[in-house]
Amino acid sequence: MATAETTYSFLTPASELTRGSMAAEVASQLRDAIVSLKLPPGTMLDKAQICTRLGVSRSPVAEAFARLEAEGLLEILPQRGTVVSFISFAEIREYIFIRKALEGEAVRICAARRAPEVIERLRANIAAQRDVAAAENRDAFHKLDLEFHEQLLAPLGYKRMKAMVDTARNNLDRARQMTNTMRRIALGIEEHAEIVELIAAGKADRAARAMHRHLEGMISELEALASERPELFIRPAPRRAPAAVIHQLATIRRLPST
């Protein structure tokens, strides 16, 4: 029989947590589980079991659910419960658009500044990416990939921009987890390296375009995944056939003329 300890074993009990507000901690743990696909799209969450596993009241869990709904990772269904959101191509394109606009501009600024310490950290990160890729360590690569993009944003010091990128990235990262083959990882590393060398050369426009291409590459990967795992994606509503529309119009009751 499934219990809170077995179903939500990846959650850390509150007694072992020491930092931040409880709602923020619960949201962080659930967010990580959704992004890493421990909670895949379509999973119905059991609030009571989550409370039991974490040893907390319903209040911080409800607040965490509300935060994750605002981020697009959960869908709260009135009278039915809370479900992990399915992946939407429309939303993916929107999030990629956001990241292209913001991270493309960040790269442009980095190239204009050409700060030696930033370039040194980026190159060190790419060297580490190559090492973990050689060992086929996908989890380590994912962490370094996040760090790489953080290093491009950090010099700007814009907290609101970073929050927007983080929300977009969280919604994209669970899709990326499904498409992170070693071939895609190797390609991503070379794209990262190209961006850094263009920054180092002060070629701002080319660096921004390289970042745009890097982010756009996710679309084709996800289209291939959608054909293999359609159950993970939102299905578009079927278009009505003209005949069905005509029949529906014919059955509409008309008010008597006056």
XYZ file of N, CA and C in Angstrom:
774
model
N 0.850 -1.205 0.000
C 0.000 0.000 0.000
C 0.879 1.246 0.000
N 0.559 2.206 -0.860
C 1.355 3.421 -0.958
C 1.183 4.271 0.294
N 2.284 4.795 0.798
C 2.258 5.677 1.957
C 2.980 6.965 1.606
N 2.900 7.944 2.517
C 3.598 9.210 2.290
C 5.093 8.984 2.162
N 5.622 7.995 2.932
C 7.058 7.729 2.902
C 7.504 7.113 1.586
N 6.639 6.314 0.967
C 7.013 5.679 -0.301
C 6.686 6.566 -1.493
N 5.504 7.163 -1.502
C 5.080 7.984 -2.637
C 5.907 9.253 -2.755
N 6.223 9.875 -1.615
C 6.960 11.144 -1.612
C 8.298 11.008 -0.880
N 8.963 9.899 -1.113
C 10.237 9.633 -0.428
C 11.323 10.635 -0.778
N 11.179 11.331 -1.913
C 12.191 12.300 -2.347
C 12.070 13.628 -1.606
N 11.014 13.809 -0.809
C 10.852 15.037 -0.031
C 11.565 14.900 1.307
N 12.209 15.975 1.742
C 12.942 15.984 3.009
C 12.042 16.502 4.124
N 11.857 15.741 5.204
C 11.004 16.199 6.309
C 11.425 17.555 6.856
N 10.443 18.322 7.302
C 10.696 19.688 7.758
C 11.671 19.731 8.928
N 11.713 18.690 9.732
C 12.605 18.681 10.886
C 14.068 18.746 10.484
N 14.359 18.407 9.234
C 15.734 18.424 8.749
C 16.061 19.705 7.989
N 15.089 20.602 7.880
C 15.291 21.853 7.158
C 15.632 22.970 8.141
N 16.522 23.842 7.717
C 16.955 24.900 8.622
C 16.871 26.292 8.019
N 16.635 26.417 6.710
C 16.719 27.739 6.104
C 15.378 28.153 5.495
N 15.116 29.468 5.512
C 13.974 30.011 4.799
C 12.629 29.713 5.450
N 11.570 30.282 4.877
C 10.217 30.018 5.362
C 9.786 28.625 4.940
N 8.858 28.043 5.703
C 8.432 26.678 5.413
C 7.753 26.587 4.046
N 6.902 27.575 3.693
C 6.233 27.535 2.388
C 7.253 27.581 1.261
N 8.295 28.402 1.421
C 9.338 28.490 0.395
C 10.086 27.172 0.276
N 10.336 26.511 1.419
C 11.041 25.226 1.396
C 10.201 24.150 0.704
N 8.910 24.126 1.030
C 8.026 23.146 0.396
C 7.954 23.394 -1.099
N 7.806 24.661 -1.496
C 7.742 25.004 -2.918
C 9.029 24.608 -3.625
N 10.176 24.847 -2.979
C 11.463 24.511 -3.589
C 11.596 23.010 -3.816
N 11.194 22.224 -2.820
C 11.292 20.767 -2.965
C 10.365 20.237 -4.058
N 9.134 20.730 -4.071
C 8.183 20.274 -5.092
C 8.615 20.742 -6.485
N 9.137 21.973 -6.562
C 9.623 22.490 -7.845
C 10.742 21.587 -8.393
N 11.695 21.245 -7.547
C 12.794 20.374 -7.969
C 12.274 19.020 -8.436
N 11.269 18.490 -7.726
C 10.710 17.192 -8.089
C 9.991 17.247 -9.428
N 9.321 18.370 -9.700
C 8.618 18.524 -10.978
C 9.614 18.689 -12.122
N 10.620 19.546 -11.910
C 11.610 19.803 -12.962
C 12.423 18.547 -13.274
N 12.733 17.759 -12.235
C 13.533 16.544 -12.435
C 12.685 15.348 -12.856
N 11.358 15.568 -12.974
C 10.403 14.548 -13.424
C 10.165 13.445 -12.409
N 10.557 13.668 -11.135
C 10.119 12.742 -10.094
C 8.601 12.823 -9.971
N 8.066 14.002 -10.272
C 6.618 14.202 -10.383
C 6.339 14.564 -11.842
N 6.051 13.590 -12.697
C 5.855 13.874 -14.121
C 4.539 14.566 -14.415
N 4.404 15.134 -15.617
C 3.153 15.797 -15.999
C 1.952 14.884 -15.809
N 0.885 15.453 -15.270
C -0.334 14.686 -15.073
C -0.445 14.030 -13.713
N 0.591 14.129 -12.879
C 0.550 13.526 -11.544
C -0.390 14.306 -10.632
N -1.355 13.624 -10.035
C -2.239 14.258 -9.067
C -1.561 14.244 -7.707
N -1.434 15.411 -7.078
C -0.746 15.508 -5.798
C -1.709 15.266 -4.644
N -1.225 14.537 -3.648
C -2.004 14.247 -2.448
C -1.512 15.174 -1.340
N -2.268 16.224 -1.070
C -1.827 17.227 -0.093
C -1.637 16.609 1.288
N -2.545 15.702 1.683
C -2.449 15.091 3.006
C -1.165 14.278 3.150
N -0.825 13.513 2.116
C 0.401 12.708 2.172
C 1.648 13.583 2.185
N 1.613 14.681 1.442
C 2.759 15.602 1.435
C 2.933 16.223 2.818
N 1.830 16.604 3.438
C 1.895 17.149 4.803
C 2.471 16.115 5.768
N 2.035 14.871 5.632
C 2.522 13.804 6.508
C 4.013 13.573 6.314
N 4.443 13.514 5.066
C 5.855 13.270 4.776
C 6.728 14.396 5.319
N 6.291 15.633 5.143
C 7.089 16.774 5.569
C 6.908 17.093 7.053
N 5.811 16.611 7.649
C 5.552 16.913 9.043
C 5.143 18.350 9.258
N 4.341 18.886 8.326
C 3.898 20.277 8.419
C 2.373 20.323 8.317
N 1.823 21.487 8.628
C 0.381 21.689 8.487
C 0.021 21.911 7.018
N -1.271 22.019 6.751
C -1.711 22.202 5.361
C -1.387 23.598 4.829
N -1.245 24.565 5.733
C -1.070 25.952 5.301
C 0.163 26.176 4.420
N 1.388 25.748 4.840
C 2.539 25.982 3.971
C 2.481 25.189 2.679
N 1.836 24.026 2.708
C 1.705 23.230 1.488
C 0.754 23.919 0.519
N -0.350 24.453 1.037
C -1.297 25.184 0.183
C -0.636 26.415 -0.420
N 0.174 27.120 0.370
C 0.872 28.297 -0.144
C 1.887 27.910 -1.211
N 2.572 26.788 -0.983
C 3.542 26.301 -1.973
C 2.835 25.942 -3.274
N 1.679 25.288 -3.173
C 0.902 24.954 -4.371
C 0.551 26.222 -5.149
N 0.127 27.273 -4.425
C -0.257 28.520 -5.081
C 0.933 29.149 -5.798
N 2.111 29.091 -5.183
C 3.309 29.644 -5.825
C 3.638 28.887 -7.108
N 3.559 27.567 -7.046
C 3.909 26.759 -8.213
C 2.857 26.861 -9.310
N 1.613 27.109 -8.920
C 0.583 27.365 -9.934
C 0.894 28.663 -10.666
N 1.322 29.686 -9.917
C 1.668 30.971 -10.536
C 2.851 30.821 -11.489
N 3.733 29.873 -11.211
C 4.887 29.623 -12.074
C 4.540 28.726 -13.264
N 3.323 28.188 -13.284
C 2.898 27.355 -14.402
C 3.244 25.884 -14.256
N 3.712 25.473 -13.073
C 4.125 24.082 -12.884
C 3.005 23.205 -12.326
N 2.035 23.817 -11.672
C 0.892 23.084 -11.143
C -0.402 23.694 -11.663
N -1.437 22.870 -11.685
C -2.772 23.349 -12.025
C -3.708 22.938 -10.894
N -4.324 23.908 -10.240
C -5.256 23.633 -9.152
C -6.659 23.550 -9.732
N -7.267 22.371 -9.632
C -8.585 22.123 -10.207
C -9.632 22.185 -9.112
N -10.527 23.147 -9.149
C -11.549 23.275 -8.099
C -12.336 21.976 -7.907
N -12.481 21.572 -6.651
C -13.234 20.378 -6.265
C -12.606 19.070 -6.756
N -11.436 19.145 -7.375
C -10.835 17.915 -7.896
C -9.435 17.665 -7.356
N -8.676 18.711 -7.111
C -7.339 18.514 -6.589
C -6.302 19.316 -7.371
N -5.046 18.965 -7.166
C -3.931 19.672 -7.785
C -3.116 18.697 -8.609
N -2.827 19.071 -9.848
C -2.126 18.178 -10.767
C -0.898 18.883 -11.331
N 0.151 18.120 -11.582
C 1.337 18.665 -12.235
C 0.970 19.012 -13.677
N 1.251 20.228 -14.076
C 0.837 20.697 -15.409
C 1.478 19.876 -16.520
N 0.715 19.679 -17.588
C 1.271 19.078 -18.784
C 2.126 20.116 -19.507
N 2.976 19.654 -20.394
C 3.856 20.542 -21.152
C 3.091 21.090 -22.340
N 3.144 22.389 -22.511
C 2.418 23.062 -23.588
C 3.412 23.675 -24.563
N 3.275 23.342 -25.842
C 4.157 23.925 -26.849
C 3.982 25.433 -26.932
N 2.745 25.898 -26.769
C 2.510 27.344 -26.817
C 3.283 28.044 -25.700
N 3.254 27.456 -24.496
C 3.976 28.058 -23.376
C 5.479 27.928 -23.553
N 5.936 26.809 -24.104
C 7.371 26.627 -24.337
C 7.888 27.709 -25.277
N 7.153 27.957 -26.343
C 7.581 29.004 -27.289
C 7.609 30.373 -26.610
N 6.637 30.614 -25.728
C 6.613 31.890 -25.025
C 7.796 32.010 -24.067
N 8.088 30.944 -23.339
C 9.213 30.983 -22.396
C 10.547 31.112 -23.131
N 10.659 30.462 -24.270
C 11.890 30.602 -25.049
C 12.017 32.033 -25.566
N 10.902 32.619 -25.973
C 10.908 34.022 -26.410
C 11.411 34.928 -25.286
N 10.929 34.691 -24.056
C 11.363 35.487 -22.902
C 12.858 35.316 -22.671
N 13.312 34.080 -22.701
C 14.735 33.843 -22.434
C 15.615 34.412 -23.545
N 15.168 34.299 -24.785
C 15.951 34.881 -25.884
C 16.100 36.384 -25.703
N 15.001 37.034 -25.356
C 15.035 38.494 -25.202
C 15.958 38.905 -24.064
N 15.815 38.249 -22.909
C 16.566 38.656 -21.726
C 18.008 38.149 -21.745
N 18.195 36.877 -22.048
C 19.558 36.335 -22.031
C 20.351 36.798 -23.256
N 19.661 37.034 -24.352
C 20.355 37.587 -25.512
C 20.925 38.956 -25.203
N 20.142 39.782 -24.503
C 20.617 41.113 -24.125
C 21.720 41.026 -23.073
N 21.603 40.051 -22.158
C 22.654 39.865 -21.152
C 23.979 39.509 -21.810
N 23.923 38.634 -22.800
C 25.135 38.241 -23.526
C 25.719 39.441 -24.272
N 24.843 40.246 -24.848
C 25.293 41.438 -25.566
C 26.070 42.382 -24.620
N 25.541 42.564 -23.408
C 26.205 43.432 -22.436
C 27.535 42.830 -21.984
N 27.539 41.518 -21.760
C 28.794 40.851 -21.361
C 29.866 41.026 -22.439
N 29.468 40.947 -23.698
C 30.423 41.109 -24.796
C 30.930 42.539 -24.878
N 30.062 43.494 -24.544
C 30.488 44.893 -24.563
C 31.487 45.174 -23.444
N 31.283 44.531 -22.300
C 32.167 44.765 -21.155
C 33.460 43.950 -21.234
N 33.340 42.697 -21.693
C 34.492 41.787 -21.813
C 35.271 41.699 -20.501
N 34.569 41.529 -19.392
C 35.210 41.449 -18.081
C 36.036 40.165 -17.986
N 37.330 40.267 -17.760
C 38.198 39.071 -17.746
C 37.759 38.015 -16.738
N 37.301 38.451 -15.551
C 36.926 37.469 -14.526
C 35.672 36.696 -14.929
N 34.753 37.364 -15.631
C 33.543 36.682 -16.098
C 33.899 35.655 -17.171
N 34.720 36.049 -18.109
C 35.134 35.136 -19.188
C 35.898 33.950 -18.620
N 36.739 34.198 -17.621
C 37.507 33.107 -17.003
C 36.576 32.097 -16.341
N 35.562 32.597 -15.617
C 34.614 31.688 -14.965
C 33.808 30.894 -15.983
N 33.417 31.535 -17.077
C 32.648 30.850 -18.116
C 33.474 29.751 -18.779
N 34.727 30.039 -19.050
C 35.594 29.024 -19.660
C 35.838 27.852 -18.717
N 35.996 28.152 -17.430
C 36.178 27.084 -16.445
C 34.923 26.208 -16.371
N 33.765 26.847 -16.458
C 32.506 26.103 -16.440
C 32.416 25.169 -17.644
N 32.792 25.649 -18.812
C 32.720 24.821 -20.020
C 33.698 23.657 -19.936
N 34.874 23.891 -19.370
C 35.836 22.798 -19.185
C 35.232 21.716 -18.284
N 34.533 22.151 -17.238
C 33.877 21.194 -16.346
C 32.743 20.469 -17.067
N 32.015 21.184 -17.933
C 30.957 20.541 -18.729
C 31.531 19.419 -19.587
N 32.669 19.670 -20.198
C 33.286 18.647 -21.052
C 33.682 17.418 -20.224
N 34.155 17.658 -19.012
C 34.569 16.543 -18.152
C 33.380 15.658 -17.775
N 32.276 16.274 -17.352
C 31.122 15.461 -16.927
C 30.443 14.814 -18.130
N 30.512 15.465 -19.292
C 29.941 14.856 -20.497
C 30.737 13.609 -20.879
N 32.058 13.672 -20.729
C 32.903 12.508 -21.032
C 32.556 11.342 -20.116
N 32.148 11.661 -18.894
C 31.747 10.627 -17.942
C 30.264 10.265 -18.071
N 29.566 10.921 -19.015
C 28.139 10.703 -19.257
C 27.310 10.925 -17.985
N 27.677 11.960 -17.240
C 26.969 12.302 -16.014
C 25.974 13.424 -16.319
N 24.746 13.028 -16.646
C 23.734 14.004 -17.055
C 23.351 14.957 -15.926
N 23.229 14.439 -14.705
C 22.841 15.292 -13.585
C 23.882 16.379 -13.336
N 25.159 16.006 -13.375
C 26.227 16.993 -13.161
C 26.236 18.014 -14.285
N 25.981 17.556 -15.511
C 25.929 18.505 -16.626
C 24.795 19.495 -16.432
N 23.638 19.005 -15.995
C 22.478 19.897 -15.814
C 22.815 21.012 -14.827
N 23.485 20.674 -13.725
C 23.860 21.684 -12.732
C 24.833 22.695 -13.322
N 25.798 22.219 -14.107
C 26.767 23.131 -14.723
C 26.102 24.007 -15.789
N 25.123 23.448 -16.478
C 24.388 24.214 -17.479
C 23.646 25.372 -16.812
N 22.977 25.079 -15.690
C 22.299 26.136 -14.935
C 23.297 27.191 -14.475
N 24.440 26.734 -13.984
C 25.478 27.647 -13.509
C 25.993 28.536 -14.636
N 26.145 27.963 -15.833
C 26.628 28.721 -16.989
C 25.714 29.911 -17.273
N 24.419 29.640 -17.337
C 23.468 30.709 -17.637
C 23.388 31.711 -16.475
N 23.532 31.227 -15.248
C 23.561 32.139 -14.093
C 24.752 33.094 -14.196
N 25.887 32.578 -14.629
C 27.098 33.402 -14.731
C 26.956 34.498 -15.777
N 26.120 34.288 -16.760
C 25.872 35.323 -17.765
C 24.951 36.416 -17.228
N 24.043 36.040 -16.331
C 23.083 37.007 -15.786
C 23.632 37.764 -14.578
N 24.442 37.082 -13.780
C 24.894 37.658 -12.505
C 25.572 39.024 -12.632
N 26.440 39.257 -13.642
C 27.122 40.557 -13.705
C 26.175 41.746 -13.854
N 24.966 41.510 -14.349
C 24.030 42.618 -14.525
C 23.404 43.032 -13.198
N 23.217 42.085 -12.294
C 22.654 42.400 -10.983
C 21.192 42.772 -10.988
N 20.447 42.350 -12.007
C 19.026 42.687 -12.114
C 18.181 41.556 -11.502
N 17.666 41.763 -10.293
C 16.950 40.700 -9.590
C 15.623 40.355 -10.268
N 14.899 41.350 -10.737
C 13.605 41.076 -11.371
C 13.794 40.320 -12.683
N 14.805 40.697 -13.445
C 15.081 39.991 -14.681
C 15.435 38.541 -14.393
N 16.258 38.320 -13.369
C 16.660 36.964 -13.017
C 15.449 36.139 -12.602
N 14.513 36.747 -11.855
C 13.310 36.032 -11.439
C 12.481 35.612 -12.649
N 12.397 36.473 -13.659
C 11.657 36.139 -14.872
C 12.330 34.998 -15.628
N 13.649 35.052 -15.726
C 14.380 33.990 -16.411
C 14.237 32.678 -15.638
N 14.295 32.747 -14.303
C 14.166 31.534 -13.487
C 12.815 30.864 -13.709
N 11.748 31.650 -13.753
C 10.421 31.080 -13.989
C 10.347 30.424 -15.363
N 10.862 31.112 -16.372
C 10.864 30.537 -17.724
C 11.702 29.272 -17.762
N 12.855 29.303 -17.111
C 13.762 28.151 -17.149
C 13.169 26.949 -16.430
N 12.503 27.174 -15.280
C 11.899 26.058 -14.559
C 10.863 25.341 -15.418
N 10.106 26.101 -16.187
C 9.104 25.483 -17.055
C 9.726 24.770 -18.251
N 10.899 25.198 -18.647
C 11.581 24.562 -19.772
C 12.446 23.390 -19.339
N 12.972 23.459 -18.118
C 13.965 22.468 -17.709
C 13.406 21.059 -17.616
N 12.143 20.906 -17.208
C 11.615 19.543 -17.140
C 11.470 18.951 -18.539
N 11.184 19.811 -19.524
C 11.152 19.323 -20.903
C 12.561 18.959 -21.363
N 13.545 19.767 -20.958
C 14.928 19.493 -21.342
C 15.422 18.190 -20.730
N 14.949 17.883 -19.509
C 15.380 16.642 -18.866
C 15.021 15.435 -19.726
N 13.932 15.548 -20.474
C 13.482 14.428 -21.303
C 14.260 14.320 -22.616
N 14.913 15.407 -22.995
C 15.587 15.419 -24.297
C 17.106 15.505 -24.176
N 17.623 15.434 -22.939
C 19.068 15.584 -22.737
C 19.821 14.296 -23.066
N 19.852 13.944 -24.342
C 20.679 12.831 -24.779
C 22.137 13.281 -24.776
N 23.058 12.340 -24.830
C 24.465 12.708 -24.857
C 24.792 13.485 -26.132
N 24.084 13.192 -27.222
C 24.300 13.956 -28.457
C 23.891 15.408 -28.251
N 22.735 15.620 -27.601
C 22.255 16.980 -27.366
C 23.166 17.711 -26.379
N 23.666 16.999 -25.375
C 24.578 17.609 -24.407
C 25.859 18.064 -25.094
N 26.417 17.206 -25.954
C 27.655 17.560 -26.669
C 27.440 18.793 -27.541
N 26.290 18.845 -28.200
C 25.976 19.999 -29.039
C 25.822 21.255 -28.185
N 25.147 21.119 -27.036
C 24.956 22.265 -26.153
C 26.269 22.826 -25.645
N 27.220 21.965 -25.348
C 28.525 22.430 -24.872
C 29.228 23.256 -25.946
N 29.171 22.793 -27.177
C 29.817 23.545 -28.261
C 29.118 24.890 -28.483
N 27.808 24.910 -28.314
C 27.078 26.179 -28.430
C 27.472 27.127 -27.305
N 27.612 26.593 -26.093
C 28.087 27.411 -24.970
C 29.470 27.990 -25.268
N 30.347 27.129 -25.764
C 31.726 27.560 -26.036
C 31.744 28.671 -27.093
N 30.896 28.539 -28.107
C 30.828 29.576 -29.143
C 30.395 30.909 -28.546
N 29.401 30.874 -27.669
C 28.907 32.102 -27.033
C 30.026 32.771 -26.243
N 30.763 31.983 -25.478
C 31.834 32.550 -24.640
C 32.928 33.170 -25.491
N 33.328 32.505 -26.554
C 34.413 33.045 -27.382
C 33.976 34.306 -28.119
N 32.707 34.390 -28.475
C 32.200 35.623 -29.088
C 32.155 36.760 -28.068
N 31.818 36.419 -26.821
C 31.870 37.425 -25.748
C 33.306 37.908 -25.570
N 34.241 36.968 -25.506
C 35.651 37.314 -25.299
C 36.176 38.186 -26.429
N 35.644 37.975 -27.647
C 36.083 38.762 -28.802
C 35.348 40.094 -28.912
N 34.390 40.323 -28.018
C 33.645 41.576 -28.040
C 32.637 41.674 -29.168
N 32.223 40.536 -29.722
C 31.275 40.530 -30.837
C 29.862 40.393 -30.291
N 29.314 41.501 -29.846
C 28.058 41.505 -29.101
C 26.874 40.963 -29.906
N 26.694 41.437 -31.125
C 25.541 41.010 -31.929
C 25.622 39.527 -32.264
N 26.797 39.059 -32.625
C 26.956 37.642 -32.959
C 26.768 36.767 -31.726
N 27.231 37.239 -30.568
C 27.038 36.480 -29.332
C 25.561 36.355 -28.993
N 24.810 37.449 -29.162
C 23.367 37.415 -28.896
C 22.662 36.458 -29.855
N 23.044 36.479 -31.125
C 22.430 35.557 -32.098
C 22.761 34.107 -31.758
N 23.977 33.868 -31.296
C 24.372 32.506 -30.910
C 23.529 32.026 -29.728
N 23.253 32.925 -28.783
C 22.392 32.554 -27.662
C 20.979 32.254 -28.153
N 20.478 33.047 -29.083
C 19.146 32.790 -29.644
C 19.086 31.407 -30.281
N 20.087 31.054 -31.086
C 20.103 29.736 -31.732
C 20.161 28.621 -30.688
N 20.950 28.847 -29.650
C 21.101 27.843 -28.595
C 19.753 27.553 -27.937
N 18.995 28.594 -27.628
C 17.708 28.407 -26.962
C 16.653 27.845 -27.911
N 16.704 28.244 -29.176
C 15.720 27.760 -30.150
C 15.881 26.268 -30.442
N 17.073 25.733 -30.190
C 17.320 24.321 -30.480
C 16.410 23.387 -29.711
N 15.840 23.877 -28.615
C 14.970 23.030 -27.812
C 13.678 22.665 -28.532
N 13.211 23.537 -29.405
C 11.921 23.309 -30.065
C 11.924 22.017 -30.878
N 12.915 21.840 -31.741
C 12.945 20.647 -32.588
C 13.094 19.383 -31.751
N 13.864 19.468 -30.645
C 14.030 18.308 -29.771
C 12.693 17.919 -29.141
N 11.926 18.923 -28.727
C 10.649 18.639 -28.076
C 9.594 18.152 -29.065
N 9.672 18.618 -30.288
C 8.733 18.127 -31.304
C 8.941 16.632 -31.533
N 10.208 16.214 -31.535
C 10.499 14.790 -31.687
C 9.997 14.012 -30.472
N 10.181 14.581 -29.275
C 9.715 13.911 -28.063
C 8.196 13.790 -28.046
N 7.506 14.838 -28.497
C 6.040 14.831 -28.490
C 5.475 13.708 -29.355
N 6.181 13.368 -30.427
C 5.717 12.270 -31.279
C 5.909 10.917 -30.598
N 6.900 10.843 -29.674
C 7.169 9.591 -28.969
C 6.381 9.473 -27.669
N 6.198 10.616 -26.963
C 5.524 10.606 -25.658
C 4.404 11.644 -25.633
N 3.379 11.476 -26.445
C 2.320 12.497 -26.521
C 1.579 12.685 -25.211
N 1.609 11.688 -24.322
C 0.862 11.785 -23.068
C 1.423 12.849 -22.121
N 2.630 13.346 -22.398
C 3.243 14.360 -21.542
C 2.851 15.779 -21.943
N 2.229 15.907 -23.095
C 1.949 17.224 -23.656
C 0.462 17.513 -23.692
N 0.134 18.792 -23.628
C -1.258 19.207 -23.785
C -1.686 18.940 -25.213
N -2.802 18.299 -25.342
C -3.317 18.032 -26.687
C -4.144 19.232 -27.140
N -3.864 19.775 -28.335
C -4.677 20.897 -28.817
C -6.110 20.448 -29.058
N -7.048 21.329 -28.801
C -8.459 20.996 -29.015
C -8.702 20.703 -30.492
N -9.425 19.632 -30.801
C -9.685 19.313 -32.208
C -10.520 20.379 -32.879
N -10.185 20.651 -34.126
C -10.954 21.634 -34.887
C -12.251 21.002 -35.353
N -13.347 21.762 -35.243
C -14.636 21.241 -35.684
C -14.693 21.188 -37.211
N -15.251 20.112 -37.695
C -15.446 20.006 -39.135
C -16.549 20.963 -39.557
N -16.454 21.534 -40.751
C -17.494 22.476 -41.204
C -18.902 21.917 -41.085
N -19.073 20.629 -41.403
C -20.411 20.041 -41.351
C -20.962 20.066 -39.933
N -20.088 19.782 -38.948
C -20.531 19.780 -37.554
C -20.946 21.179 -37.119
N -20.202 22.179 -37.575
C -20.528 23.562 -37.226
C -21.865 23.947 -37.826
N -22.079 23.574 -39.097
C -23.350 23.893 -39.769
C -24.516 23.229 -39.043
N -24.309 21.953 -38.628
C -25.380 21.245 -37.911
C -25.676 21.940 -36.588
N -24.607 22.366 -35.887
C -24.809 23.039 -34.613
C -25.574 24.346 -34.795
N -25.231 25.101 -35.830
C -25.935 26.345 -36.095
C -27.411 26.102 -36.402
N -27.682 24.998 -37.097
C -29.063 24.700 -37.486
C -29.931 24.351 -36.292
N -29.312 23.904 -35.180
C -30.086 23.494 -34.014
C -30.256 24.596 -32.986
N -29.669 25.767 -33.249
C -29.795 26.872 -32.300
C -31.235 27.378 -32.296
N -31.781 27.507 -31.087
C -33.153 28.004 -30.991
C -33.136 29.515 -31.194
N -34.022 29.978 -32.048
C -34.134 31.415 -32.314
C -35.326 31.976 -31.561
N -35.090 33.180 -31.024
C -36.200 33.848 -30.356
C -37.239 34.272 -31.386
N -38.518 34.179 -31.067
C -39.535 34.629 -32.026
C -39.415 36.112 -32.310
N -39.640 36.491 -33.548
C -39.549 37.900 -33.892
C -40.719 38.662 -33.270
N -40.494 39.922 -32.969
C -41.548 40.725 -32.349
C -42.022 41.783 -33.318
